[in-house]
XYZ file of C-alpha atoms in Angstrom:
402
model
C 24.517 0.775 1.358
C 24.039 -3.272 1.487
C 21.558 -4.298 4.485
C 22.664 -6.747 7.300
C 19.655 -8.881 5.772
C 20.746 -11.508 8.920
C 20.356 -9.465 11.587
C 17.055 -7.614 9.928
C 15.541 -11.292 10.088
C 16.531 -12.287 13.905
C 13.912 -8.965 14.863
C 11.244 -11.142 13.221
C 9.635 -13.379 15.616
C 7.472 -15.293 12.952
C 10.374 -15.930 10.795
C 11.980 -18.810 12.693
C 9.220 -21.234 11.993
C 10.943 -22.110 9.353
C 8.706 -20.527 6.165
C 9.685 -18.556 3.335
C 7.405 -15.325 3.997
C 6.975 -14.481 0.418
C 3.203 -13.310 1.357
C 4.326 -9.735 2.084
C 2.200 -8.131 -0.449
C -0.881 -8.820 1.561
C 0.920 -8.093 4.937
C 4.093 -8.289 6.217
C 5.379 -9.582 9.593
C 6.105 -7.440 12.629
C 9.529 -7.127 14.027
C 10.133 -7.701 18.091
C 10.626 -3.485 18.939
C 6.589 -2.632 17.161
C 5.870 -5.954 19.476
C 6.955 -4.415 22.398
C 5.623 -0.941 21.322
C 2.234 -2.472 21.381
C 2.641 -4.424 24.371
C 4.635 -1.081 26.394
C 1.550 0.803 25.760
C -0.681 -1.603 27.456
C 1.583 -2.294 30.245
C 1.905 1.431 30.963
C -1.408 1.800 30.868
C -3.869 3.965 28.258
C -7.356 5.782 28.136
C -9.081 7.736 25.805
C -7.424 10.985 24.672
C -8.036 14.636 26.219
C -8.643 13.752 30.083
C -6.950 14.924 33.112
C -5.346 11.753 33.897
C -1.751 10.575 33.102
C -3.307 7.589 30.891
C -4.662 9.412 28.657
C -1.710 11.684 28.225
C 0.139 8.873 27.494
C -2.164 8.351 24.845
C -2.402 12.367 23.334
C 1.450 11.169 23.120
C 0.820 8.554 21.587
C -1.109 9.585 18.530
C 1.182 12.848 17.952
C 3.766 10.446 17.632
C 2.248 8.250 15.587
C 1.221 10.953 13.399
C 4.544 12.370 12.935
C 6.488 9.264 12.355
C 3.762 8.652 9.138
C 4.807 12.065 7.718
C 8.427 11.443 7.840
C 7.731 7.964 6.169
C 5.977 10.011 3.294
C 6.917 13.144 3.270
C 3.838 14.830 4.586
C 2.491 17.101 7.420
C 1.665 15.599 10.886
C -1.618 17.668 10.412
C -2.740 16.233 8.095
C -2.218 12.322 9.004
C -5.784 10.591 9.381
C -5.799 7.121 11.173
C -8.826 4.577 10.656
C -8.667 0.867 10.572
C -7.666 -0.105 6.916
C -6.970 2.215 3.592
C -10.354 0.784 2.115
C -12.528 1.905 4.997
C -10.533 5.442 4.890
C -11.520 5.962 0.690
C -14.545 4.915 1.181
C -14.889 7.875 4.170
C -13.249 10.235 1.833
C -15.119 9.476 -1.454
C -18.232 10.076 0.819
C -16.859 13.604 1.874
C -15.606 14.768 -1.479
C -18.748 13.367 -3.178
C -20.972 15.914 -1.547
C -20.129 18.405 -3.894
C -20.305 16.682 -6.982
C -22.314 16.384 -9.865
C -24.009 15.235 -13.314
C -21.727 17.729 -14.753
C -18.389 16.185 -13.309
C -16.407 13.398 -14.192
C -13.665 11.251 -12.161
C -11.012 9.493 -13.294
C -10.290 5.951 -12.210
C -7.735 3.051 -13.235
C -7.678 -0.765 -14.313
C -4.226 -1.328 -12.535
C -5.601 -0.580 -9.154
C -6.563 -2.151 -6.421
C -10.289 -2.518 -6.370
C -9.842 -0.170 -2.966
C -8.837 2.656 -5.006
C -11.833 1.774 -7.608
C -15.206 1.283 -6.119
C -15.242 3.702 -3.476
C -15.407 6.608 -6.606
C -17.036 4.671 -8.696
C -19.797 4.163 -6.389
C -19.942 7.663 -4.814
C -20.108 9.362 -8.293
C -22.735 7.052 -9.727
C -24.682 8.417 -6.329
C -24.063 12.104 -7.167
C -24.379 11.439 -10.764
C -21.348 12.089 -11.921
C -19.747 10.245 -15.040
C -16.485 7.924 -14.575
C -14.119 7.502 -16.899
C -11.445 4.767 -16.825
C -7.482 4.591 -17.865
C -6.598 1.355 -19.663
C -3.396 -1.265 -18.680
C -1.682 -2.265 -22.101
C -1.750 -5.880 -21.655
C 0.589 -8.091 -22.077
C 3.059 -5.599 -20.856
C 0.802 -4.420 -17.698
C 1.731 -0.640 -17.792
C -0.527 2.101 -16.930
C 0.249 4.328 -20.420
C 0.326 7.980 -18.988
C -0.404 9.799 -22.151
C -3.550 8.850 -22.675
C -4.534 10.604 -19.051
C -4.126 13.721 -21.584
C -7.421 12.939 -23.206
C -9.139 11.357 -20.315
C -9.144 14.393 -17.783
C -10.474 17.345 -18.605
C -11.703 20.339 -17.311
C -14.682 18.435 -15.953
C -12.651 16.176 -13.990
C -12.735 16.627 -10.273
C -10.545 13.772 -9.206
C -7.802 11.297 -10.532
C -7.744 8.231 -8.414
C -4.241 6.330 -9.300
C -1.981 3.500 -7.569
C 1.524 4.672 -6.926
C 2.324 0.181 -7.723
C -0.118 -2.461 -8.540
C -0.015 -4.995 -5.655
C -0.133 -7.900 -8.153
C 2.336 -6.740 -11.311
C 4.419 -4.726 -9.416
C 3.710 -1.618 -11.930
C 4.907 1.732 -10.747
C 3.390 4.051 -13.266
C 4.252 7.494 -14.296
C 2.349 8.774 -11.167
C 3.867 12.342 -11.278
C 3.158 13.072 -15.160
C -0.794 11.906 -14.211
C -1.551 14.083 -11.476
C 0.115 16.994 -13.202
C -2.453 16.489 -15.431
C -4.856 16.834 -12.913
C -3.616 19.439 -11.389
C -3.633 20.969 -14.573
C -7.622 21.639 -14.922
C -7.853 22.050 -10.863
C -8.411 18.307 -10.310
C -7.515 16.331 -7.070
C -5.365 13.070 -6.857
C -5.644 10.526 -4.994
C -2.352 8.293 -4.689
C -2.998 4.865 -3.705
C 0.455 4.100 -1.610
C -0.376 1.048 -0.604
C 1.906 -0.968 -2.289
C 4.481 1.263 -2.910
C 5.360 2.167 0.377
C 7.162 -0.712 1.937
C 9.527 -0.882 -1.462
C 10.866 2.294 -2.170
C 11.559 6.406 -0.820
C 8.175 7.687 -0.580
C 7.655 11.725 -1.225
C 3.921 12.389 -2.009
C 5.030 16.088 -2.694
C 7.292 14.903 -5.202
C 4.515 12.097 -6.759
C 1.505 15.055 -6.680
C -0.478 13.776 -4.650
C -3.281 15.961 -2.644
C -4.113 12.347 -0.379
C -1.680 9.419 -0.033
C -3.080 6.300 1.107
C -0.796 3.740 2.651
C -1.517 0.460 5.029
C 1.296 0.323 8.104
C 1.046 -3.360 8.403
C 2.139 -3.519 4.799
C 5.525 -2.030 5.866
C 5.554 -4.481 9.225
C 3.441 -2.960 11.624
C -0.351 -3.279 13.421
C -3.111 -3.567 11.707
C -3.874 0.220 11.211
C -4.548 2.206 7.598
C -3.347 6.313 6.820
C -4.684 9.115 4.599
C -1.942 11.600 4.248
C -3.113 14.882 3.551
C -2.407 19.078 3.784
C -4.355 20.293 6.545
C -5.717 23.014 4.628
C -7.110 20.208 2.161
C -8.888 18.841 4.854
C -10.676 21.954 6.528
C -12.276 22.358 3.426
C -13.865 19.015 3.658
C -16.909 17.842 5.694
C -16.934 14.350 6.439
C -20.193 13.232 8.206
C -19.440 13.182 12.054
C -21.032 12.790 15.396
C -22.152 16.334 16.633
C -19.839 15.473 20.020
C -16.956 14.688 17.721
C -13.871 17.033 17.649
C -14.227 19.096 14.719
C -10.600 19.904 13.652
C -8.289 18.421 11.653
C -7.329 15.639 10.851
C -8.996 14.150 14.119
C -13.021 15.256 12.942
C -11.955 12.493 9.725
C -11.333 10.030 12.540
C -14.515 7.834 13.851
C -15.069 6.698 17.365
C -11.556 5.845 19.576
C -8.192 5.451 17.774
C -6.167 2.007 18.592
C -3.864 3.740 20.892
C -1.476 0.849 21.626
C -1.186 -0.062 17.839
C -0.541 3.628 17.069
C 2.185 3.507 19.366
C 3.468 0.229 16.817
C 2.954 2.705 13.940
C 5.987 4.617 15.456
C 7.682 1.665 16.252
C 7.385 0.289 12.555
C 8.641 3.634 11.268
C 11.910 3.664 13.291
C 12.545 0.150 12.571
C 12.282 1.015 8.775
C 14.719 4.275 9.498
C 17.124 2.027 10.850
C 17.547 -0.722 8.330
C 20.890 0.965 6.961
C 22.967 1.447 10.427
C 25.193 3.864 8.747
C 21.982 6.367 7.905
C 22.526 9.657 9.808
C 20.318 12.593 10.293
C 16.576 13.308 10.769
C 14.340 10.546 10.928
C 13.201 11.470 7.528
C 16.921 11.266 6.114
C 16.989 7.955 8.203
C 14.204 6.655 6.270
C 15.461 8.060 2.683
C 18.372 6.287 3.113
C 17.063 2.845 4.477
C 14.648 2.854 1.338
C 16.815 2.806 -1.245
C 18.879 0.271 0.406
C 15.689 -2.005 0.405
C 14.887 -0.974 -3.109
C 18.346 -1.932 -4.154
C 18.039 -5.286 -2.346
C 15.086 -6.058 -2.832
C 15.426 -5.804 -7.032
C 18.793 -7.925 -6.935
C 17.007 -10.487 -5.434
C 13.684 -10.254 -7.279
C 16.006 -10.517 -10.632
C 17.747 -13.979 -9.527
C 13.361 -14.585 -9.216
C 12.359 -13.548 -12.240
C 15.176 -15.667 -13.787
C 14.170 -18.628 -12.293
C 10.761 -18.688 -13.138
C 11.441 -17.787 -16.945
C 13.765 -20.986 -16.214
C 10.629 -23.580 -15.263
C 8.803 -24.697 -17.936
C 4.825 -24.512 -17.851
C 5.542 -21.177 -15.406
C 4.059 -17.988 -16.899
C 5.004 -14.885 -15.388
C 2.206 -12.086 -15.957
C 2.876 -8.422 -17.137
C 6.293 -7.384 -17.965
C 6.074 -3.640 -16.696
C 9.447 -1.347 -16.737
C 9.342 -0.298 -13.625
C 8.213 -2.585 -11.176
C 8.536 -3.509 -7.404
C 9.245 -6.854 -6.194
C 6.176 -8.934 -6.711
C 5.515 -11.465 -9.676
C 1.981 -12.755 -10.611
C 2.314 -15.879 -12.392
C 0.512 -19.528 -13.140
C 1.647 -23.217 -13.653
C 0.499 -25.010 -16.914
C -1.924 -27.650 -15.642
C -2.379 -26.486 -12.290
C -4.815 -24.026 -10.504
C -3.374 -21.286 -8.706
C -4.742 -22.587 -5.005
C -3.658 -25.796 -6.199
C 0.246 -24.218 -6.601
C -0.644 -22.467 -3.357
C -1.074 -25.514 -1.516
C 1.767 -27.275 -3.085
C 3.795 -24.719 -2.203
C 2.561 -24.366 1.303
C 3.313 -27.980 2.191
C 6.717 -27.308 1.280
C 7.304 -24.176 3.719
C 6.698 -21.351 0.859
C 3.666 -18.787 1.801
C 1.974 -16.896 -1.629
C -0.875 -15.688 -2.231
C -3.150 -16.670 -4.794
C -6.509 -15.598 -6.602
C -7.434 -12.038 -7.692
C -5.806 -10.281 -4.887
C -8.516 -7.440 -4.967
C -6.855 -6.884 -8.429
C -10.268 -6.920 -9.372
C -10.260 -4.625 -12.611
C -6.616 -5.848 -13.786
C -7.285 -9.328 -13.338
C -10.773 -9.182 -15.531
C -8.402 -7.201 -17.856
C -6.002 -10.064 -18.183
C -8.906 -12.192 -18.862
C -7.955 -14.704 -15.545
C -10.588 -12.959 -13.076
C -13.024 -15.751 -13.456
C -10.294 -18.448 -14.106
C -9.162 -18.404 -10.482
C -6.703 -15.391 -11.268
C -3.033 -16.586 -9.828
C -0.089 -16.900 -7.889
C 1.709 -13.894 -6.148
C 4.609 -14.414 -4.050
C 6.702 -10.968 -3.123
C 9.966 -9.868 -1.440
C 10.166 -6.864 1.173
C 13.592 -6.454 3.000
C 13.719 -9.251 5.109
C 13.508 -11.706 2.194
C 16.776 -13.559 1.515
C 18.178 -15.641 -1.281
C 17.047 -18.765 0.357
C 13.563 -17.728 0.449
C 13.504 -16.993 -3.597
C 15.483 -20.281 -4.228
C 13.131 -22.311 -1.766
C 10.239 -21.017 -3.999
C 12.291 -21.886 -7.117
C 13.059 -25.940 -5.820
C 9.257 -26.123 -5.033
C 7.977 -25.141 -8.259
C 10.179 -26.926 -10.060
C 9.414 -30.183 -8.245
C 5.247 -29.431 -9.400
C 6.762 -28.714 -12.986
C 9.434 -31.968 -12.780
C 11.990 -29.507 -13.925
């Protein structure tokens, strides 16, 4: 199914100020229903969860709704959906638990292509427990995460695989399923960074392996909130540290001081919305959401190929990494220029991008353009249109006279 890309764009508030949003890799924009969502749950009125008052029943509500509507975005159990305030702060809370029972004799299993979220939170917890890290390579030029070579790299020492579903700079969706069969394989965990991924394509973190999948809901436009998916019976075996007043089940003892209750309530919101970007889905909210996703995966890779044309088009435009299998996000540079300096350029002009390492930290270095001021990103989600890639295209050709 094609999406009614005009009438996807008149529920974004921030999109009539007359910018091409190509920024959505570091967060999209929030659609009018998760605005009033947010705004319905303050009106209504809210308190803390568990009391005797209507307020706070609103709010129990609240968070089992939230909860569900993130498993039927990924495929997971409602019991085991974890809320904190970004993905980074949630890794670094579970590389804490799951570090308390490692060791010098344990290894863990980390990649160049991720974000630096789903990097130093193991690497730092297993160089506190002792435990030796070993890292998968990205071929570069091409920017692929090579699967086979997780063959060698875990073993039966290996305790976790940490792994990005899609690098948030390149685009790269590696072979996520083949590497945490290989963990799975010696009795390792895997950790699925979803971050990315999510707002670009049908998510099923059954189908990918994955024991936790991260993801960020204002990457797929709502609040400011981040979401460890994981099976309850995962979590009761893990111990995060707590307050001794703190509930102790799951997922809620993995969940520090008071939940945003009125952005939890845009966490639903944000979920519908995506559910009903194809009209003509039917069924379960889940086979809603199936549906809508590959219509946004389909449009957003027609348009990203009219973008990748026009940039091979522009002289003194580089594109980086040339991965199979990608989503729709280019990292490139202008010959001459700096990368804030084609950020600004393209700025005055009405184009947002993102420039500069983009926590790529690892990949970047890799690439050798870390310390060089990295470079530009600009990325589509569904409510990008073919003006916004050919507004990009004018303005970079104007700062190449091309």
């Amino acid at each position: 199914m094609s999406l009614d890309i005009a009438r996807i764009r008149a529920l974004y508030p921030a999109l009539s100020d007359g910018f091409a949003w190509l920024d959505a890799a570091a967060g999209t924009q929030v659609p009018q229903p998760v605005i009033d969502a947010i705004a319905a749950a303050y009106t209504e009125g809210i308190g803390n969860t568990h009391g005797a008052f209507p307020g706070s029943a609103r709010s129990d509500e609240i968070v089992s709704q939230a909860r569900q509507a993130v498993a039927d975005l990924v495929g997971g159990d409602p019991g085991g959906v974890v809320f904190g305030p970004n993905m980074t702060t949630l890794t670094y809370r579970f590389a804490y638990a799951l570090a308390k029972d490692w060791g010098p004799d344990d290894e863990i299993v980390v990649s160049r292509l991720d974000h630096d979220a789903n990097v130093r939170p193991w690497v730092q917890a297993a160089t506190r427990a002792g435990a030796r890290i070993r890292w998968a390579a990205v071929d570069v030029p091409s920017g692929e995460l090579p699967a086979e070579q997780y063959d060698e790299l875990v073993t039966d020492r290996t305790r976790l695989v940490a792994v990005t579903a899609a690098s948030n700079i390149l685009g790269t969706m590696p072979d996520v399923r083949r590497i945490t069969a290989r963990a799975h394989a010696v009795g390792a965990l895997a950790y699925v960074d979803g971050v990315h991924a999510t707002p670009h394509t049908p998510i099923d973190m059954a189908a990918l392996g994955a024991d936790f999948y991260a993801t960020s809901s204002y990457k797929w436009s709502g609040p400011h909130t981040g979401t460890v998916i994981a099976r309850p019976d995962l979590l009761e075996r893990l111990s995060p540290d707590k307050l001794a007043s703190s509930p102790e089940e799951v997922p809620d003892r993995f969940e520090t001081g008071t939940l945003p209750f009125a952005d939890l309530a845009g966490v639903t919101a944000a979920v519908d919305h995506l559910a009903g970007l194809d009209p003509d889905a039917t069924g379960t909210r889940r086979e809603r959401l199936l549906a809508s996703m590959t219509a946004v995966e389909a449009h957003e890779q027609a348009e990203f190929a009219r973008l990748l044309d026009g940039l091979a088009s522009l002289p003194g435009v580089g594109l980086i990494g040339s991965p199979r299998r990608r989503t729709a996000t280019a990292f490139f540079d202008v010959a001459g220029h700096k990368p804030r300096q084609v950020a600004e350029h393209l700025a005055a002009r009405k184009v947002n991008v993102w420039d500069g390492h983009c926590y790529a930290w690892e990949l970047t270095g890799a690439f050798g353009i870390r310390d060089s001021g990295s470079a530009v990103r600009a990325g589509l989600v569904h409510y990008n249109d073919r003006s916004d890639v050919d507004r990009l295209l004018n303005a970079l050709g104007d700062l190449t006279g091309s």
